Amino acid sequence: MTRALTIRPVELERDGARMIAYARDLFAISFGGTRFADQFGEDGAAFITWIAEKQALARENAGLALLEGEPAGMVLVGPWPDDPAIGYVHHYYLEPHARGRGLGSALDAYAVSILRRQGHRTARLSVARTNRRAIRAYRTQGWSHAGPRADQPEVASHQQPTSRDGTRIFMTD
């Protein structure tokens, strides 16, 4: 039996500590080291500010994934910084108990639908080249490799069609 995954907007006062914990784990899995603390501070407070900035554009840009009503992951999207016509999937994350069960496709569908509804013709996503599990999952969902990301050598690009009219989504890993 498939369990239902739902996604609701993040409520920072209620969900902030969980979002920081998710992001810390995501960064550790993807990059190891101190990258999360280097980018968002030891306490992660800058991550909460960053999420608030995404939600100021559209509340749905930060979603908390719920598995049978209990928190199980997150998805964060928004416009690409250098070109607002491009949507960007900042983060997908599932708790360990929710991984490997096909639930990532629900996060992907949510992100794609939000970006499409916001009028983005294309979208991008970054994933560390060393995060083989995520790369396999993205390829299963139809993403294909599109070359390295110029500003981060440890990250490469992927893409996939997102609609019948040829709109494309770009993912970088």
PDB file of C-alpha atoms in Angstrom:
ATOM      1  CA  MET A   1       0.000   0.000   0.000  1.00  0.00           C
ATOM      2  CA  THR A   2       1.365   3.433  -0.965  1.00  0.00           C
ATOM      3  CA  ARG A   3       1.389   5.993   1.795  1.00  0.00           C
ATOM      4  CA  ALA A   4       0.110   9.473   1.008  1.00  0.00           C
ATOM      5  CA  LEU A   5       2.651  12.292   0.859  1.00  0.00           C
ATOM      6  CA  THR A   6       1.191  15.773   1.146  1.00  0.00           C
ATOM      7  CA  ILE A   7       3.000  19.096   1.066  1.00  0.00           C
ATOM      8  CA  ARG A   8       1.971  22.221   2.934  1.00  0.00           C
ATOM      9  CA  PRO A   9       3.638  25.636   3.134  1.00  0.00           C
ATOM     10  CA  VAL A  10       6.351  25.890   5.778  1.00  0.00           C
ATOM     11  CA  GLU A  11       5.381  27.814   8.907  1.00  0.00           C
ATOM     12  CA  LEU A  12       8.751  29.125  10.077  1.00  0.00           C
ATOM     13  CA  GLU A  13       7.903  29.601  13.761  1.00  0.00           C
ATOM     14  CA  ARG A  14       6.580  26.059  13.985  1.00  0.00           C
ATOM     15  CA  ASP A  15       8.832  24.312  11.444  1.00  0.00           C
ATOM     16  CA  GLY A  16      12.067  26.329  11.565  1.00  0.00           C
ATOM     17  CA  ALA A  17      14.134  23.963  13.726  1.00  0.00           C
ATOM     18  CA  ARG A  18      13.066  21.010  11.577  1.00  0.00           C
ATOM     19  CA  MET A  19      13.969  22.868   8.367  1.00  0.00           C
ATOM     20  CA  ILE A  20      17.443  23.635   9.758  1.00  0.00           C
ATOM     21  CA  ALA A  21      17.915  19.971  10.731  1.00  0.00           C
ATOM     22  CA  TYR A  22      16.819  18.846   7.259  1.00  0.00           C
ATOM     23  CA  ALA A  23      19.184  21.290   5.567  1.00  0.00           C
ATOM     24  CA  ARG A  24      22.122  20.286   7.795  1.00  0.00           C
ATOM     25  CA  ASP A  25      21.585  16.635   6.858  1.00  0.00           C
ATOM     26  CA  LEU A  26      21.110  17.455   3.180  1.00  0.00           C
ATOM     27  CA  PHE A  27      24.363  19.445   3.078  1.00  0.00           C
ATOM     28  CA  ALA A  28      26.231  16.689   4.982  1.00  0.00           C
ATOM     29  CA  ILE A  29      24.988  14.035   2.548  1.00  0.00           C
ATOM     30  CA  SER A  30      25.745  16.169  -0.500  1.00  0.00           C
ATOM     31  CA  PHE A  31      28.973  17.914   0.449  1.00  0.00           C
ATOM     32  CA  GLY A  32      30.186  16.753   3.872  1.00  0.00           C
ATOM     33  CA  GLY A  33      32.230  19.157   5.951  1.00  0.00           C
ATOM     34  CA  THR A  34      31.027  22.515   7.207  1.00  0.00           C
ATOM     35  CA  ARG A  35      29.332  23.873   4.094  1.00  0.00           C
ATOM     36  CA  PHE A  36      25.944  24.425   5.784  1.00  0.00           C
ATOM     37  CA  ALA A  37      27.486  26.313   8.739  1.00  0.00           C
ATOM     38  CA  ASP A  38      29.763  28.251   6.384  1.00  0.00           C
ATOM     39  CA  GLN A  39      26.782  29.374   4.317  1.00  0.00           C
ATOM     40  CA  PHE A  40      24.087  29.805   6.986  1.00  0.00           C
ATOM     41  CA  GLY A  41      25.946  30.113  10.316  1.00  0.00           C
ATOM     42  CA  GLU A  42      26.446  27.599  13.110  1.00  0.00           C
ATOM     43  CA  ASP A  43      22.909  28.098  14.422  1.00  0.00           C
ATOM     44  CA  GLY A  44      21.291  28.037  10.956  1.00  0.00           C
ATOM     45  CA  ALA A  45      19.460  31.329  11.580  1.00  0.00           C
ATOM     46  CA  ALA A  46      20.477  32.628   8.153  1.00  0.00           C
ATOM     47  CA  PHE A  47      18.764  29.579   6.609  1.00  0.00           C
ATOM     48  CA  ILE A  48      15.478  30.651   8.208  1.00  0.00           C
ATOM     49  CA  THR A  49      15.969  34.174   6.831  1.00  0.00           C
ATOM     50  CA  TRP A  50      16.717  32.662   3.409  1.00  0.00           C
ATOM     51  CA  ILE A  51      13.500  30.588   3.502  1.00  0.00           C
ATOM     52  CA  ALA A  52      11.522  33.687   4.527  1.00  0.00           C
ATOM     53  CA  GLU A  53      12.903  35.490   1.462  1.00  0.00           C
ATOM     54  CA  LYS A  54      11.692  32.645  -0.781  1.00  0.00           C
ATOM     55  CA  GLN A  55       8.270  32.697   0.882  1.00  0.00           C
ATOM     56  CA  ALA A  56       8.029  36.481   0.513  1.00  0.00           C
ATOM     57  CA  LEU A  57       7.907  35.820  -3.244  1.00  0.00           C
ATOM     58  CA  ALA A  58       5.346  33.008  -2.895  1.00  0.00           C
ATOM     59  CA  ARG A  59       4.397  31.154   0.276  1.00  0.00           C
ATOM     60  CA  GLU A  60       4.321  27.848  -1.624  1.00  0.00           C
ATOM     61  CA  ASN A  61       8.048  28.185  -2.445  1.00  0.00           C
ATOM     62  CA  ALA A  62       8.871  26.411   0.832  1.00  0.00           C
ATOM     63  CA  GLY A  63       6.985  23.185   1.405  1.00  0.00           C
ATOM     64  CA  LEU A  64       7.017  20.744   4.307  1.00  0.00           C
ATOM     65  CA  ALA A  65       6.361  17.187   3.148  1.00  0.00           C
ATOM     66  CA  LEU A  66       4.058  15.171   5.394  1.00  0.00           C
ATOM     67  CA  LEU A  67       3.809  11.389   5.302  1.00  0.00           C
ATOM     68  CA  GLU A  68       0.468  10.335   6.775  1.00  0.00           C
ATOM     69  CA  GLY A  69       0.317  13.720   8.488  1.00  0.00           C
ATOM     70  CA  GLU A  70       3.805  13.580  10.046  1.00  0.00           C
ATOM     71  CA  PRO A  71       6.790  15.664   8.841  1.00  0.00           C
ATOM     72  CA  ALA A  72       8.969  13.671   6.446  1.00  0.00           C
ATOM     73  CA  GLY A  73      10.844  16.168   4.251  1.00  0.00           C
ATOM     74  CA  MET A  74      10.977  19.492   2.477  1.00  0.00           C
ATOM     75  CA  VAL A  75      11.061  21.089  -0.946  1.00  0.00           C
ATOM     76  CA  LEU A  76      12.274  24.652  -1.616  1.00  0.00           C
ATOM     77  CA  VAL A  77      11.894  26.478  -4.944  1.00  0.00           C
ATOM     78  CA  GLY A  78      12.114  30.005  -6.319  1.00  0.00           C
ATOM     79  CA  PRO A  79      13.332  32.067  -9.250  1.00  0.00           C
ATOM     80  CA  TRP A  80      16.877  31.577 -10.535  1.00  0.00           C
ATOM     81  CA  PRO A  81      18.893  34.554  -9.174  1.00  0.00           C
ATOM     82  CA  ASP A  82      20.361  35.596 -12.524  1.00  0.00           C
ATOM     83  CA  ASP A  83      17.200  35.161 -14.599  1.00  0.00           C
ATOM     84  CA  PRO A  84      13.729  35.320 -13.023  1.00  0.00           C
ATOM     85  CA  ALA A  85      12.256  33.575 -16.078  1.00  0.00           C
ATOM     86  CA  ILE A  86      14.009  30.413 -14.867  1.00  0.00           C
ATOM     87  CA  GLY A  87      12.684  28.540 -11.852  1.00  0.00           C
ATOM     88  CA  TYR A  88      15.094  26.873  -9.452  1.00  0.00           C
ATOM     89  CA  VAL A  89      14.646  23.848  -7.235  1.00  0.00           C
ATOM     90  CA  HIS A  90      16.871  24.757  -4.286  1.00  0.00           C
ATOM     91  CA  HIS A  91      16.365  21.641  -2.168  1.00  0.00           C
ATOM     92  CA  TYR A  92      14.595  18.323  -2.021  1.00  0.00           C
ATOM     93  CA  TYR A  93      14.921  16.373   1.223  1.00  0.00           C
ATOM     94  CA  LEU A  94      13.299  13.270   2.680  1.00  0.00           C
ATOM     95  CA  GLU A  95      13.933  11.861   6.146  1.00  0.00           C
ATOM     96  CA  PRO A  96      15.757   8.492   6.095  1.00  0.00           C
ATOM     97  CA  HIS A  97      12.567   6.481   6.829  1.00  0.00           C
ATOM     98  CA  ALA A  98      10.891   8.049   3.765  1.00  0.00           C
ATOM     99  CA  ARG A  99      13.734   7.448   1.285  1.00  0.00           C
ATOM    100  CA  GLY A 100      13.806   4.696  -1.300  1.00  0.00           C
ATOM    101  CA  ARG A 101      10.013   4.455  -1.426  1.00  0.00           C
ATOM    102  CA  GLY A 102       9.279   6.532  -4.521  1.00  0.00           C
ATOM    103  CA  LEU A 103       8.230   9.582  -2.507  1.00  0.00           C
ATOM    104  CA  GLY A 104      10.872  11.798  -4.120  1.00  0.00           C
ATOM    105  CA  SER A 105       8.774  11.788  -7.269  1.00  0.00           C
ATOM    106  CA  ALA A 106       6.007  13.556  -5.307  1.00  0.00           C
ATOM    107  CA  LEU A 107       8.481  16.262  -4.238  1.00  0.00           C
ATOM    108  CA  ASP A 108       9.626  16.596  -7.848  1.00  0.00           C
ATOM    109  CA  ALA A 109       6.042  16.836  -9.134  1.00  0.00           C
ATOM    110  CA  TYR A 110       5.259  19.509  -6.525  1.00  0.00           C
ATOM    111  CA  ALA A 111       8.335  21.573  -7.449  1.00  0.00           C
ATOM    112  CA  VAL A 112       7.643  21.319 -11.174  1.00  0.00           C
ATOM    113  CA  SER A 113       3.980  22.244 -10.738  1.00  0.00           C
ATOM    114  CA  ILE A 114       4.797  25.274  -8.558  1.00  0.00           C
ATOM    115  CA  LEU A 115       7.427  26.567 -10.978  1.00  0.00           C
ATOM    116  CA  ARG A 116       5.148  25.960 -13.960  1.00  0.00           C
ATOM    117  CA  ARG A 117       2.227  27.719 -12.220  1.00  0.00           C
ATOM    118  CA  GLN A 118       4.520  30.675 -11.432  1.00  0.00           C
ATOM    119  CA  GLY A 119       5.207  31.022 -15.156  1.00  0.00           C
ATOM    120  CA  HIS A 120       8.796  29.777 -15.291  1.00  0.00           C
ATOM    121  CA  ARG A 121       9.565  28.422 -18.748  1.00  0.00           C
ATOM    122  CA  THR A 122      12.567  26.488 -17.476  1.00  0.00           C
ATOM    123  CA  ALA A 123      13.896  25.385 -14.111  1.00  0.00           C
ATOM    124  CA  ARG A 124      17.225  24.337 -12.638  1.00  0.00           C
ATOM    125  CA  LEU A 125      18.342  22.128  -9.791  1.00  0.00           C
ATOM    126  CA  SER A 126      21.750  21.471  -8.239  1.00  0.00           C
ATOM    127  CA  VAL A 127      23.025  18.216  -6.773  1.00  0.00           C
ATOM    128  CA  ALA A 128      26.576  17.298  -5.804  1.00  0.00           C
ATOM    129  CA  ARG A 129      28.312  15.078  -8.336  1.00  0.00           C
ATOM    130  CA  THR A 130      29.163  12.724  -5.469  1.00  0.00           C
ATOM    131  CA  ASN A 131      25.512  12.283  -4.414  1.00  0.00           C
ATOM    132  CA  ARG A 132      24.975   9.190  -6.555  1.00  0.00           C
ATOM    133  CA  ARG A 133      21.723   8.195  -4.872  1.00  0.00           C
ATOM    134  CA  ALA A 134      20.111  11.542  -5.718  1.00  0.00           C
ATOM    135  CA  ILE A 135      21.476  11.466  -9.270  1.00  0.00           C
ATOM    136  CA  ARG A 136      19.975   7.985  -9.803  1.00  0.00           C
ATOM    137  CA  ALA A 137      16.637   9.183  -8.429  1.00  0.00           C
ATOM    138  CA  TYR A 138      16.609  12.244 -10.685  1.00  0.00           C
ATOM    139  CA  ARG A 139      17.465  10.168 -13.753  1.00  0.00           C
ATOM    140  CA  THR A 140      14.643   7.786 -12.866  1.00  0.00           C
ATOM    141  CA  GLN A 141      12.349  10.820 -12.869  1.00  0.00           C
ATOM    142  CA  GLY A 142      13.481  11.758 -16.382  1.00  0.00           C
ATOM    143  CA  TRP A 143      16.355  14.173 -15.752  1.00  0.00           C
ATOM    144  CA  SER A 144      19.333  13.834 -18.108  1.00  0.00           C
ATOM    145  CA  HIS A 145      22.877  15.144 -17.782  1.00  0.00           C
ATOM    146  CA  ALA A 146      23.532  18.550 -19.397  1.00  0.00           C
ATOM    147  CA  GLY A 147      27.113  19.377 -18.359  1.00  0.00           C
ATOM    148  CA  PRO A 148      28.971  20.971 -15.457  1.00  0.00           C
ATOM    149  CA  ARG A 149      27.856  24.013 -13.514  1.00  0.00           C
ATOM    150  CA  ALA A 150      30.344  26.822 -14.211  1.00  0.00           C
ATOM    151  CA  ASP A 151      30.301  28.428 -10.752  1.00  0.00           C
ATOM    152  CA  GLN A 152      30.628  25.200  -8.742  1.00  0.00           C
ATOM    153  CA  PRO A 153      32.919  22.499 -10.153  1.00  0.00           C
ATOM    154  CA  GLU A 154      31.516  19.903  -7.737  1.00  0.00           C
ATOM    155  CA  VAL A 155      28.064  20.364  -9.309  1.00  0.00           C
ATOM    156  CA  ALA A 156      26.834  19.348 -12.799  1.00  0.00           C
ATOM    157  CA  SER A 157      23.668  20.076 -14.818  1.00  0.00           C
ATOM    158  CA  HIS A 158      20.771  17.819 -15.827  1.00  0.00           C
ATOM    159  CA  GLN A 159      17.569  18.590 -17.728  1.00  0.00           C
ATOM    160  CA  GLN A 160      14.201  17.119 -18.654  1.00  0.00           C
ATOM    161  CA  PRO A 161      11.112  18.165 -20.624  1.00  0.00           C
ATOM    162  CA  THR A 162       8.376  19.443 -18.322  1.00  0.00           C
ATOM    163  CA  SER A 163       5.392  19.891 -20.598  1.00  0.00           C
ATOM    164  CA  ARG A 164       3.968  18.856 -23.916  1.00  0.00           C
ATOM    165  CA  ASP A 165       4.887  22.245 -25.404  1.00  0.00           C
ATOM    166  CA  GLY A 166       8.599  21.560 -25.015  1.00  0.00           C
ATOM    167  CA  THR A 167       9.198  23.590 -21.853  1.00  0.00           C
ATOM    168  CA  ARG A 168      12.300  22.189 -20.167  1.00  0.00           C
ATOM    169  CA  ILE A 169      13.496  21.814 -16.612  1.00  0.00           C
ATOM    170  CA  PHE A 170      17.229  21.994 -15.960  1.00  0.00           C
ATOM    171  CA  MET A 171      18.881  20.291 -13.009  1.00  0.00           C
ATOM    172  CA  THR A 172      22.480  20.789 -11.989  1.00  0.00           C
ATOM    173  CA  ASP A 173      24.324  18.232  -9.936  1.00  0.00           C
TER     174      ASP A 173
END
